[in-house]
Coordinates of C-alpha atoms in Angstrom, one line a residue:
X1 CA 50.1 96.8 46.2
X2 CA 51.4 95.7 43.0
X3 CA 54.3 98.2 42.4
X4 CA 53.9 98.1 38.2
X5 CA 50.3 100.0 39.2
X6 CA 51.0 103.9 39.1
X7 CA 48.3 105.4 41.5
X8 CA 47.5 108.4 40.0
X9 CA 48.5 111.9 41.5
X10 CA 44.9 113.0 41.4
X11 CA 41.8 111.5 41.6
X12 CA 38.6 112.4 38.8
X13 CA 35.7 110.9 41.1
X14 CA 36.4 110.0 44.9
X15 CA 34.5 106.7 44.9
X16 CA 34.0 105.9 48.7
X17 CA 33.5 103.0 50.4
X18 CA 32.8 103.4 54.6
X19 CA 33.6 100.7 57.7
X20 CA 31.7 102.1 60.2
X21 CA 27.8 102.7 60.5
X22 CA 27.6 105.2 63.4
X23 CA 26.2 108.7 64.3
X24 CA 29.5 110.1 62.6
X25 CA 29.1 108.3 59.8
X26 CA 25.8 109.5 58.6
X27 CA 27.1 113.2 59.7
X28 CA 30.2 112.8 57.4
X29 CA 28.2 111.1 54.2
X30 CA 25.3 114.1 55.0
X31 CA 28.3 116.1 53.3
X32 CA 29.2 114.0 50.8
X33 CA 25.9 113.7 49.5
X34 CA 26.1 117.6 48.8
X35 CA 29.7 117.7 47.2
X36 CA 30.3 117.4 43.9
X37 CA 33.6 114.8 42.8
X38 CA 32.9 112.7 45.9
X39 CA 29.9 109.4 45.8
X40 CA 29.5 106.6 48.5
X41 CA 29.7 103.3 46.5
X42 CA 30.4 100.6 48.9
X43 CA 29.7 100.0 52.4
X44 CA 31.4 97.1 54.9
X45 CA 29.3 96.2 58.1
X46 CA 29.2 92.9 60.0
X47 CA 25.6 92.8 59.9
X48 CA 24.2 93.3 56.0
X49 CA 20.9 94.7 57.2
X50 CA 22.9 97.6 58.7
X51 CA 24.7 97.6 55.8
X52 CA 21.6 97.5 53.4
X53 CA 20.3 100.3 55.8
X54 CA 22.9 102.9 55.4
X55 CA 23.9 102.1 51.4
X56 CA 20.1 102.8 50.4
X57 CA 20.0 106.0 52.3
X58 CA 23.1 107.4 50.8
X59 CA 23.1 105.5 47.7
X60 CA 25.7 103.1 47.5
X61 CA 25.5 99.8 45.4
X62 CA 27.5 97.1 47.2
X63 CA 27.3 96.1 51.2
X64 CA 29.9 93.8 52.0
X65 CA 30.3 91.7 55.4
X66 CA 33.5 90.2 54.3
X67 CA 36.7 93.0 54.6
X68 CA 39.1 91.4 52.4
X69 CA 36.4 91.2 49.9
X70 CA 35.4 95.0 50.2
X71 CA 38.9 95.6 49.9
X72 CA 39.0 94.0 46.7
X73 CA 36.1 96.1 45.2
X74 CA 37.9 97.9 41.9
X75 CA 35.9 100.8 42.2
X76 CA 36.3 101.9 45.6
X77 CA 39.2 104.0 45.6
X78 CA 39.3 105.8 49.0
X79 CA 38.2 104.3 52.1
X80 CA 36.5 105.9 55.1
X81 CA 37.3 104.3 58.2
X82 CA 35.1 104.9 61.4
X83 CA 35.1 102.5 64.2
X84 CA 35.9 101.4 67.6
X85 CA 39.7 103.4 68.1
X86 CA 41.7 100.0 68.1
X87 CA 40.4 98.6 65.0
X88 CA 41.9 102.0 63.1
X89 CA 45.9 101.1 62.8
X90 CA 45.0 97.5 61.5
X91 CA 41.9 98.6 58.8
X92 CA 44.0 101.6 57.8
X93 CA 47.0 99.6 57.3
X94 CA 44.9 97.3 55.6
X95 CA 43.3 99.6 53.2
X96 CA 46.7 101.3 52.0
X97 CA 48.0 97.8 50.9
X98 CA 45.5 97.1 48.7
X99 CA 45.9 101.0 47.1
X100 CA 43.0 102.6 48.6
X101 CA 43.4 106.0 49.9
X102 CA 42.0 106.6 53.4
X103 CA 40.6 108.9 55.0
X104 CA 40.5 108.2 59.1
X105 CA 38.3 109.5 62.0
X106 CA 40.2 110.5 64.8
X107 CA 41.8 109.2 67.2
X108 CA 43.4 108.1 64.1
X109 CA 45.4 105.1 66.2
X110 CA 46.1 105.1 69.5
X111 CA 50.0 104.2 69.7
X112 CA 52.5 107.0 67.9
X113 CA 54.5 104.2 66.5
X114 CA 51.6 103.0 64.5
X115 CA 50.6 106.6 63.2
X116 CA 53.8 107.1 61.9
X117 CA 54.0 103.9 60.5
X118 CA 51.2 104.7 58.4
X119 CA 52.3 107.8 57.3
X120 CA 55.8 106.5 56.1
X121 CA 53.2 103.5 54.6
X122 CA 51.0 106.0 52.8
X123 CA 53.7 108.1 51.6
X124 CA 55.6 104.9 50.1
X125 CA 52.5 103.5 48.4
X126 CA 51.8 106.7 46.8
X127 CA 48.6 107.3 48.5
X128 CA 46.5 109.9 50.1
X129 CA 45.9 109.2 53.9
X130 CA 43.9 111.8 55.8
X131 CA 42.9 112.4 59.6
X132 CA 39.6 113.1 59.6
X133 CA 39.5 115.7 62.0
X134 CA 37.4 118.7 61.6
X135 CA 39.4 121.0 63.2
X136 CA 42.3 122.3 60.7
X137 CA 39.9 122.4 57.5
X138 CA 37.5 125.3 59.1
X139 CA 38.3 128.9 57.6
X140 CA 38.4 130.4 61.6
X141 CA 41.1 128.3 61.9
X142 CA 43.4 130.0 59.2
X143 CA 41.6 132.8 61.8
X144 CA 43.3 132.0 64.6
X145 CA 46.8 131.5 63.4
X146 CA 46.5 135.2 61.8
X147 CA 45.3 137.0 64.9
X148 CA 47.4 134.8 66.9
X149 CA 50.6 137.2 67.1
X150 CA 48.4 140.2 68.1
X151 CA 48.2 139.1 71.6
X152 CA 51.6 139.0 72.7
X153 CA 54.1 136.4 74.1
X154 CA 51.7 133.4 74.9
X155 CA 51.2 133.2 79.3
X156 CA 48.7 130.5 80.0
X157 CA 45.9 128.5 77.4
X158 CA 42.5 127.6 78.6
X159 CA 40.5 124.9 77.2
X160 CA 36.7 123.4 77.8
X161 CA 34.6 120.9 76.5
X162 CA 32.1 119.2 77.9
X163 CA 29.2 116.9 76.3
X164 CA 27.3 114.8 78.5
X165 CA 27.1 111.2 77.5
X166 CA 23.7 109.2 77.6
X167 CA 26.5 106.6 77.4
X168 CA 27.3 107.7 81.4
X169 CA 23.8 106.9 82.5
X170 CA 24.5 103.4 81.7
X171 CA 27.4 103.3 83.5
X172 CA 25.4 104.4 86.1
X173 CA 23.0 101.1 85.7
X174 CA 25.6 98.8 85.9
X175 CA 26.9 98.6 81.9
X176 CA 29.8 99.3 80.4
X177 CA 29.9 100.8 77.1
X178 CA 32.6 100.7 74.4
X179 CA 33.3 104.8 74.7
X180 CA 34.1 104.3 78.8
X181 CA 36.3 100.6 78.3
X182 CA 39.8 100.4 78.1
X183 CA 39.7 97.3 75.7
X184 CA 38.3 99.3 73.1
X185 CA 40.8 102.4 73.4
X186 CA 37.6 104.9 74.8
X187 CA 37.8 107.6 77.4
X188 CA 37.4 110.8 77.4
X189 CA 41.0 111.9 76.4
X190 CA 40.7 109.7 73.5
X191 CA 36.7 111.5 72.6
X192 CA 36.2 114.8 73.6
X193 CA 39.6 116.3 75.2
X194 CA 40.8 114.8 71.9
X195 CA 39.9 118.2 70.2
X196 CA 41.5 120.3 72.9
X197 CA 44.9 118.8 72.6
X198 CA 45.1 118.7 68.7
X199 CA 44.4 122.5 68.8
X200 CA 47.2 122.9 71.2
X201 CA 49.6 121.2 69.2
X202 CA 48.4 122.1 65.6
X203 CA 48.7 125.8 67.0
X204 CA 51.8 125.7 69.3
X205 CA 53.8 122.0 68.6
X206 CA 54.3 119.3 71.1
X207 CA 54.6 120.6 74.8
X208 CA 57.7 119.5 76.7
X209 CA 55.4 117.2 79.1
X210 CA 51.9 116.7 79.5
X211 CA 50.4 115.5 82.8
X212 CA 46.8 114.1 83.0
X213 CA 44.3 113.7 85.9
X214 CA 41.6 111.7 84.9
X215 CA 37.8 110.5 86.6
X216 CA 37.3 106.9 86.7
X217 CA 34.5 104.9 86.8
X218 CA 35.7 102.3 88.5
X219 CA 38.4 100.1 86.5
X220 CA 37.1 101.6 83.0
X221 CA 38.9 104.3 81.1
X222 CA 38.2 108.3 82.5
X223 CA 35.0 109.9 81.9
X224 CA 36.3 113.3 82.2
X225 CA 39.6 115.0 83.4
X226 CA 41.9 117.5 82.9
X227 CA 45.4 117.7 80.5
X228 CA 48.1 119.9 81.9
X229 CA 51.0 120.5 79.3
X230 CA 54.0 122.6 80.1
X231 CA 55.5 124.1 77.0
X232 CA 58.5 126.3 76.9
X233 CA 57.2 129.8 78.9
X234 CA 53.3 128.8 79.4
X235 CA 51.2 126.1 80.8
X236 CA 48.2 125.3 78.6
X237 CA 45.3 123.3 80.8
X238 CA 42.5 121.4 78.5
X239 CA 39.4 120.1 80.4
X240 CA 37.5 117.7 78.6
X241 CA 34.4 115.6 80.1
X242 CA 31.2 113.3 79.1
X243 CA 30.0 112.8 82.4
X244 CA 29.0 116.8 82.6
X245 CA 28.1 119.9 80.9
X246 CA 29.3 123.3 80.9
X247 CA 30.3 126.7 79.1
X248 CA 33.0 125.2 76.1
X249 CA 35.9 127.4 75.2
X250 CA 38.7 127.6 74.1
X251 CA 40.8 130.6 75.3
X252 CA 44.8 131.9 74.8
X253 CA 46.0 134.7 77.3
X254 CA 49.4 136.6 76.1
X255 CA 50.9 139.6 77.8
X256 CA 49.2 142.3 75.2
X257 CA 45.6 140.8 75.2
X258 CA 43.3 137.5 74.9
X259 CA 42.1 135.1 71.5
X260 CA 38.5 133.4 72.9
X261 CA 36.7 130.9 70.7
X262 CA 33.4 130.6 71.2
X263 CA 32.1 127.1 71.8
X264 CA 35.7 125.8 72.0
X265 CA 38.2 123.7 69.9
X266 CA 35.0 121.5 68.4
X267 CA 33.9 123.8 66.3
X268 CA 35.6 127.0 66.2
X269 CA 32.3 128.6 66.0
X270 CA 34.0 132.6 66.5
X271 CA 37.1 134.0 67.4
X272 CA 37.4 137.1 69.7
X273 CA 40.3 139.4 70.1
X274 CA 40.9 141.6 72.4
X275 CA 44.3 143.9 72.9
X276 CA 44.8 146.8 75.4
X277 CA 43.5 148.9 72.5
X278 CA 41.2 146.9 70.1
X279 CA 38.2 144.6 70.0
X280 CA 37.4 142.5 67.3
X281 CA 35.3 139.2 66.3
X282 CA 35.7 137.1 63.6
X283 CA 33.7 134.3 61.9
X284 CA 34.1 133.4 58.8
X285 CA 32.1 130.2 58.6
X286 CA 29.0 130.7 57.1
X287 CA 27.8 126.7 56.8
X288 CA 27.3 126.0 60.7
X289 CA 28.2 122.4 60.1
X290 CA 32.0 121.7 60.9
X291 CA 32.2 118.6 58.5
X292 CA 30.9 120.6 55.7
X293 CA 34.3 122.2 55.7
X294 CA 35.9 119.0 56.4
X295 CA 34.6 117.1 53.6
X296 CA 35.1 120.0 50.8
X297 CA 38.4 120.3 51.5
X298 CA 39.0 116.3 51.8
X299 CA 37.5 116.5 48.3
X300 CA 39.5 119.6 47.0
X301 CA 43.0 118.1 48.0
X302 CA 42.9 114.5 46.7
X303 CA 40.6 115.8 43.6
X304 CA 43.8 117.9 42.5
X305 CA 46.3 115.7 43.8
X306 CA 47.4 118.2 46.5
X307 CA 49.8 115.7 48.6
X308 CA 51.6 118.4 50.2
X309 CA 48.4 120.2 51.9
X310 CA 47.4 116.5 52.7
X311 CA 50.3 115.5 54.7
X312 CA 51.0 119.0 56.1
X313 CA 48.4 118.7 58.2
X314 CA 48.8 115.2 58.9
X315 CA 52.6 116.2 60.3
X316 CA 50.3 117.2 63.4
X317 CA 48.8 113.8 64.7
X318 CA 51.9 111.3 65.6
X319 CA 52.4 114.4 68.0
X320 CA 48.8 114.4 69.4
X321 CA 48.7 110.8 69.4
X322 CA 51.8 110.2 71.3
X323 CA 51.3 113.1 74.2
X324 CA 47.4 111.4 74.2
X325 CA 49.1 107.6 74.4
X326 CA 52.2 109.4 76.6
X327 CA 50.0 110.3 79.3
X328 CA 47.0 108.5 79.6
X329 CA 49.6 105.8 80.4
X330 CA 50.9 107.9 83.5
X331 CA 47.6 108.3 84.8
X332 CA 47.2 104.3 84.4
X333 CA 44.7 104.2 81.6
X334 CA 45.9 100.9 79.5
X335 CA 44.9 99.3 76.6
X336 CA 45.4 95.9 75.1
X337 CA 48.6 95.6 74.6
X338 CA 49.7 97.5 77.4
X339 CA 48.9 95.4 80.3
X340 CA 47.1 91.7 81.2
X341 CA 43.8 92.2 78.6
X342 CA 42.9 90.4 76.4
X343 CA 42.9 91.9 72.8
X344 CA 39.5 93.3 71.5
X345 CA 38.2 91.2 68.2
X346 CA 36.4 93.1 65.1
X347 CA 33.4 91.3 65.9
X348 CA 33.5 92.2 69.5
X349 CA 34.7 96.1 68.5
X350 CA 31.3 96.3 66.9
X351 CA 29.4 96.2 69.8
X352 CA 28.0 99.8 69.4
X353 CA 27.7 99.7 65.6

């Protein structure tokens, strides 16, 4: 970025271009399509009829195939980066030194020395750089902080979720997707027990260790498993899985009562509390849709230049990332980079666009 070009501290129209054309995707530009300050003007995609595809449902004007060349595009000025977990450090990276602000999906990168690198990056360049994870933009989160206290000293921490993959069944037949394969940076932790560990840290800090025991398939990453952190006076245990279903929750025991979220850390859906004296429920998400939130407040923040709420809650993920990279590495899940494999190419990464 040239250095004579002041990025301004706030934005007057979010003008998005997206890398990425999965289910996410179309969930998170649902939402944009409904908020005011934000418009999807430029799409990258290896193949240009998937590109086409998804600019003429949500209205874009330019598909690129070529990267460097959609990094180039003037008018995009924040980027929205959604693809295969390994190609995330290198696109963001990308994206911030040619002065777009970016706006990640989670895992956000899958090494702690690369999410802090792009933080410091970001920060330098004068630039926004969100984690797209729902999680710390819905109202019943500000919730759970508040009612937090009325429970006590904190004993033990509970966690569940569990989505059945269709992506299992071919395991079952003999494939392998992207989601289950190391050389793509999938697994479970690294999907769905994602959101059980960022609400653990966002609401309590980094544990002092973090031990996990994962299910295999074979030599690919873990299809489901179970997190056990130790933090200083209670043990928090986060079960996370895509090769079942069950009852998801998320649940905090303290010596004066209990905090349960209904439908666990995903979502947030309600928050329960219950003392030795007093019941109450809480909810104060009216729009059902989690990204909703997510996308307003992305919006809100870089529309008035709001740096401080930005990286605030961005303080959060080098943690998650490195107790996520610390111990899936303990329990012998590598990726590229980490052992004898051969490093995954974009066009390769793609395979499930």
């Amino acid at each position: 970025m040239d250095k004579s070009k002041q990025v301004p501290n706030k934005l007057d129209q979010i003008n998005l271009g997206t890398i990425g054309s999965g289910v996410i995707v179309h969930a998170f530009l649902d939402n944009v399509s409904i908020t005011e300050g934000i418009r999807h003007t430029a799409v990258y995609s290896r193949s240009m009829e998937t590109g086409e595809a998804l600019a003429k449902e949500y209205g874009a004007q330019r598909v690129y195939t070529d990267l460097d060349a959609f990094f180039r595009d003037e008018e995009v000025n924040t980027v929205y980066i959604a693809t295969p977990n390994l190609l995330h450090y290198e696109q963001a990276k990308k994206a911030l030194l040619a002065g777009k602000h970016v706006i990640c999906e989670k895992p956000f990168c899958t090494k702690a020395e690369q999410a802090r690198e792009l933080v410091a990056l970001a920060k330098e360049q004068g630039l926004f750089l969100v984690d797209a994870v729902p999680t710390a933009f819905l109202p019943n989160f500000e919730v759970l902080k508040r009612e937090l206290p009325k429970i006590g000293k904190v004993k033990l921490v509970q966690a569940n979720y569990s989505q059945y993959s269709s992506r299992y069944d071919l395991l079952k037949k003999g494939e392998a997707p992207n989601i289950f394969h190391p050389a793509f940076g999938g697994g479970c932790l690294m999907d769905i027990n994602f959101y059980n560990i960022y609400l653990n840290i966002a609401l309590f800090g980094k544990p002092l260790d973090a031990v996990y025991y994962p299910n295999r398939y074979g030599s690919l990453a873990d299809t489901s498993g179970i997190m056990v952190m130790q933090y200083d006076g209670f043990v928090s245990e986060s079960v996370g899985a895509k090769d079942t279903w069950g009852v998801n929750f998320f649940q905090i025991e303290g010596e004066e009562g209990y905090l349960y979220v209904k439908n666990g850390s995903n979502g947030l859906a309600e928050v329960q509390v219950v003392t030795k004296t007093t019941e109450e429920t809480f909810n104060l998400q009216e729009q059902p849709d989690r990204l909703f939130y997510e996308v307003q407040g992305i919006t809100r923040f870089l529309l008035d230049g709001d740096r401080d709420a930005v990286f605030d809650r961005l303080s959060v993920m080098p943690d998650v990332i490195e107790v996520l990279e610390t111990a899936r590495k303990k329990a012998g899940i590598l990726f590229p980079g980490e052992a004898a494999a051969d490093f995954v190419s974009e066009e390769s990464a793609y395979a499930d666009d």
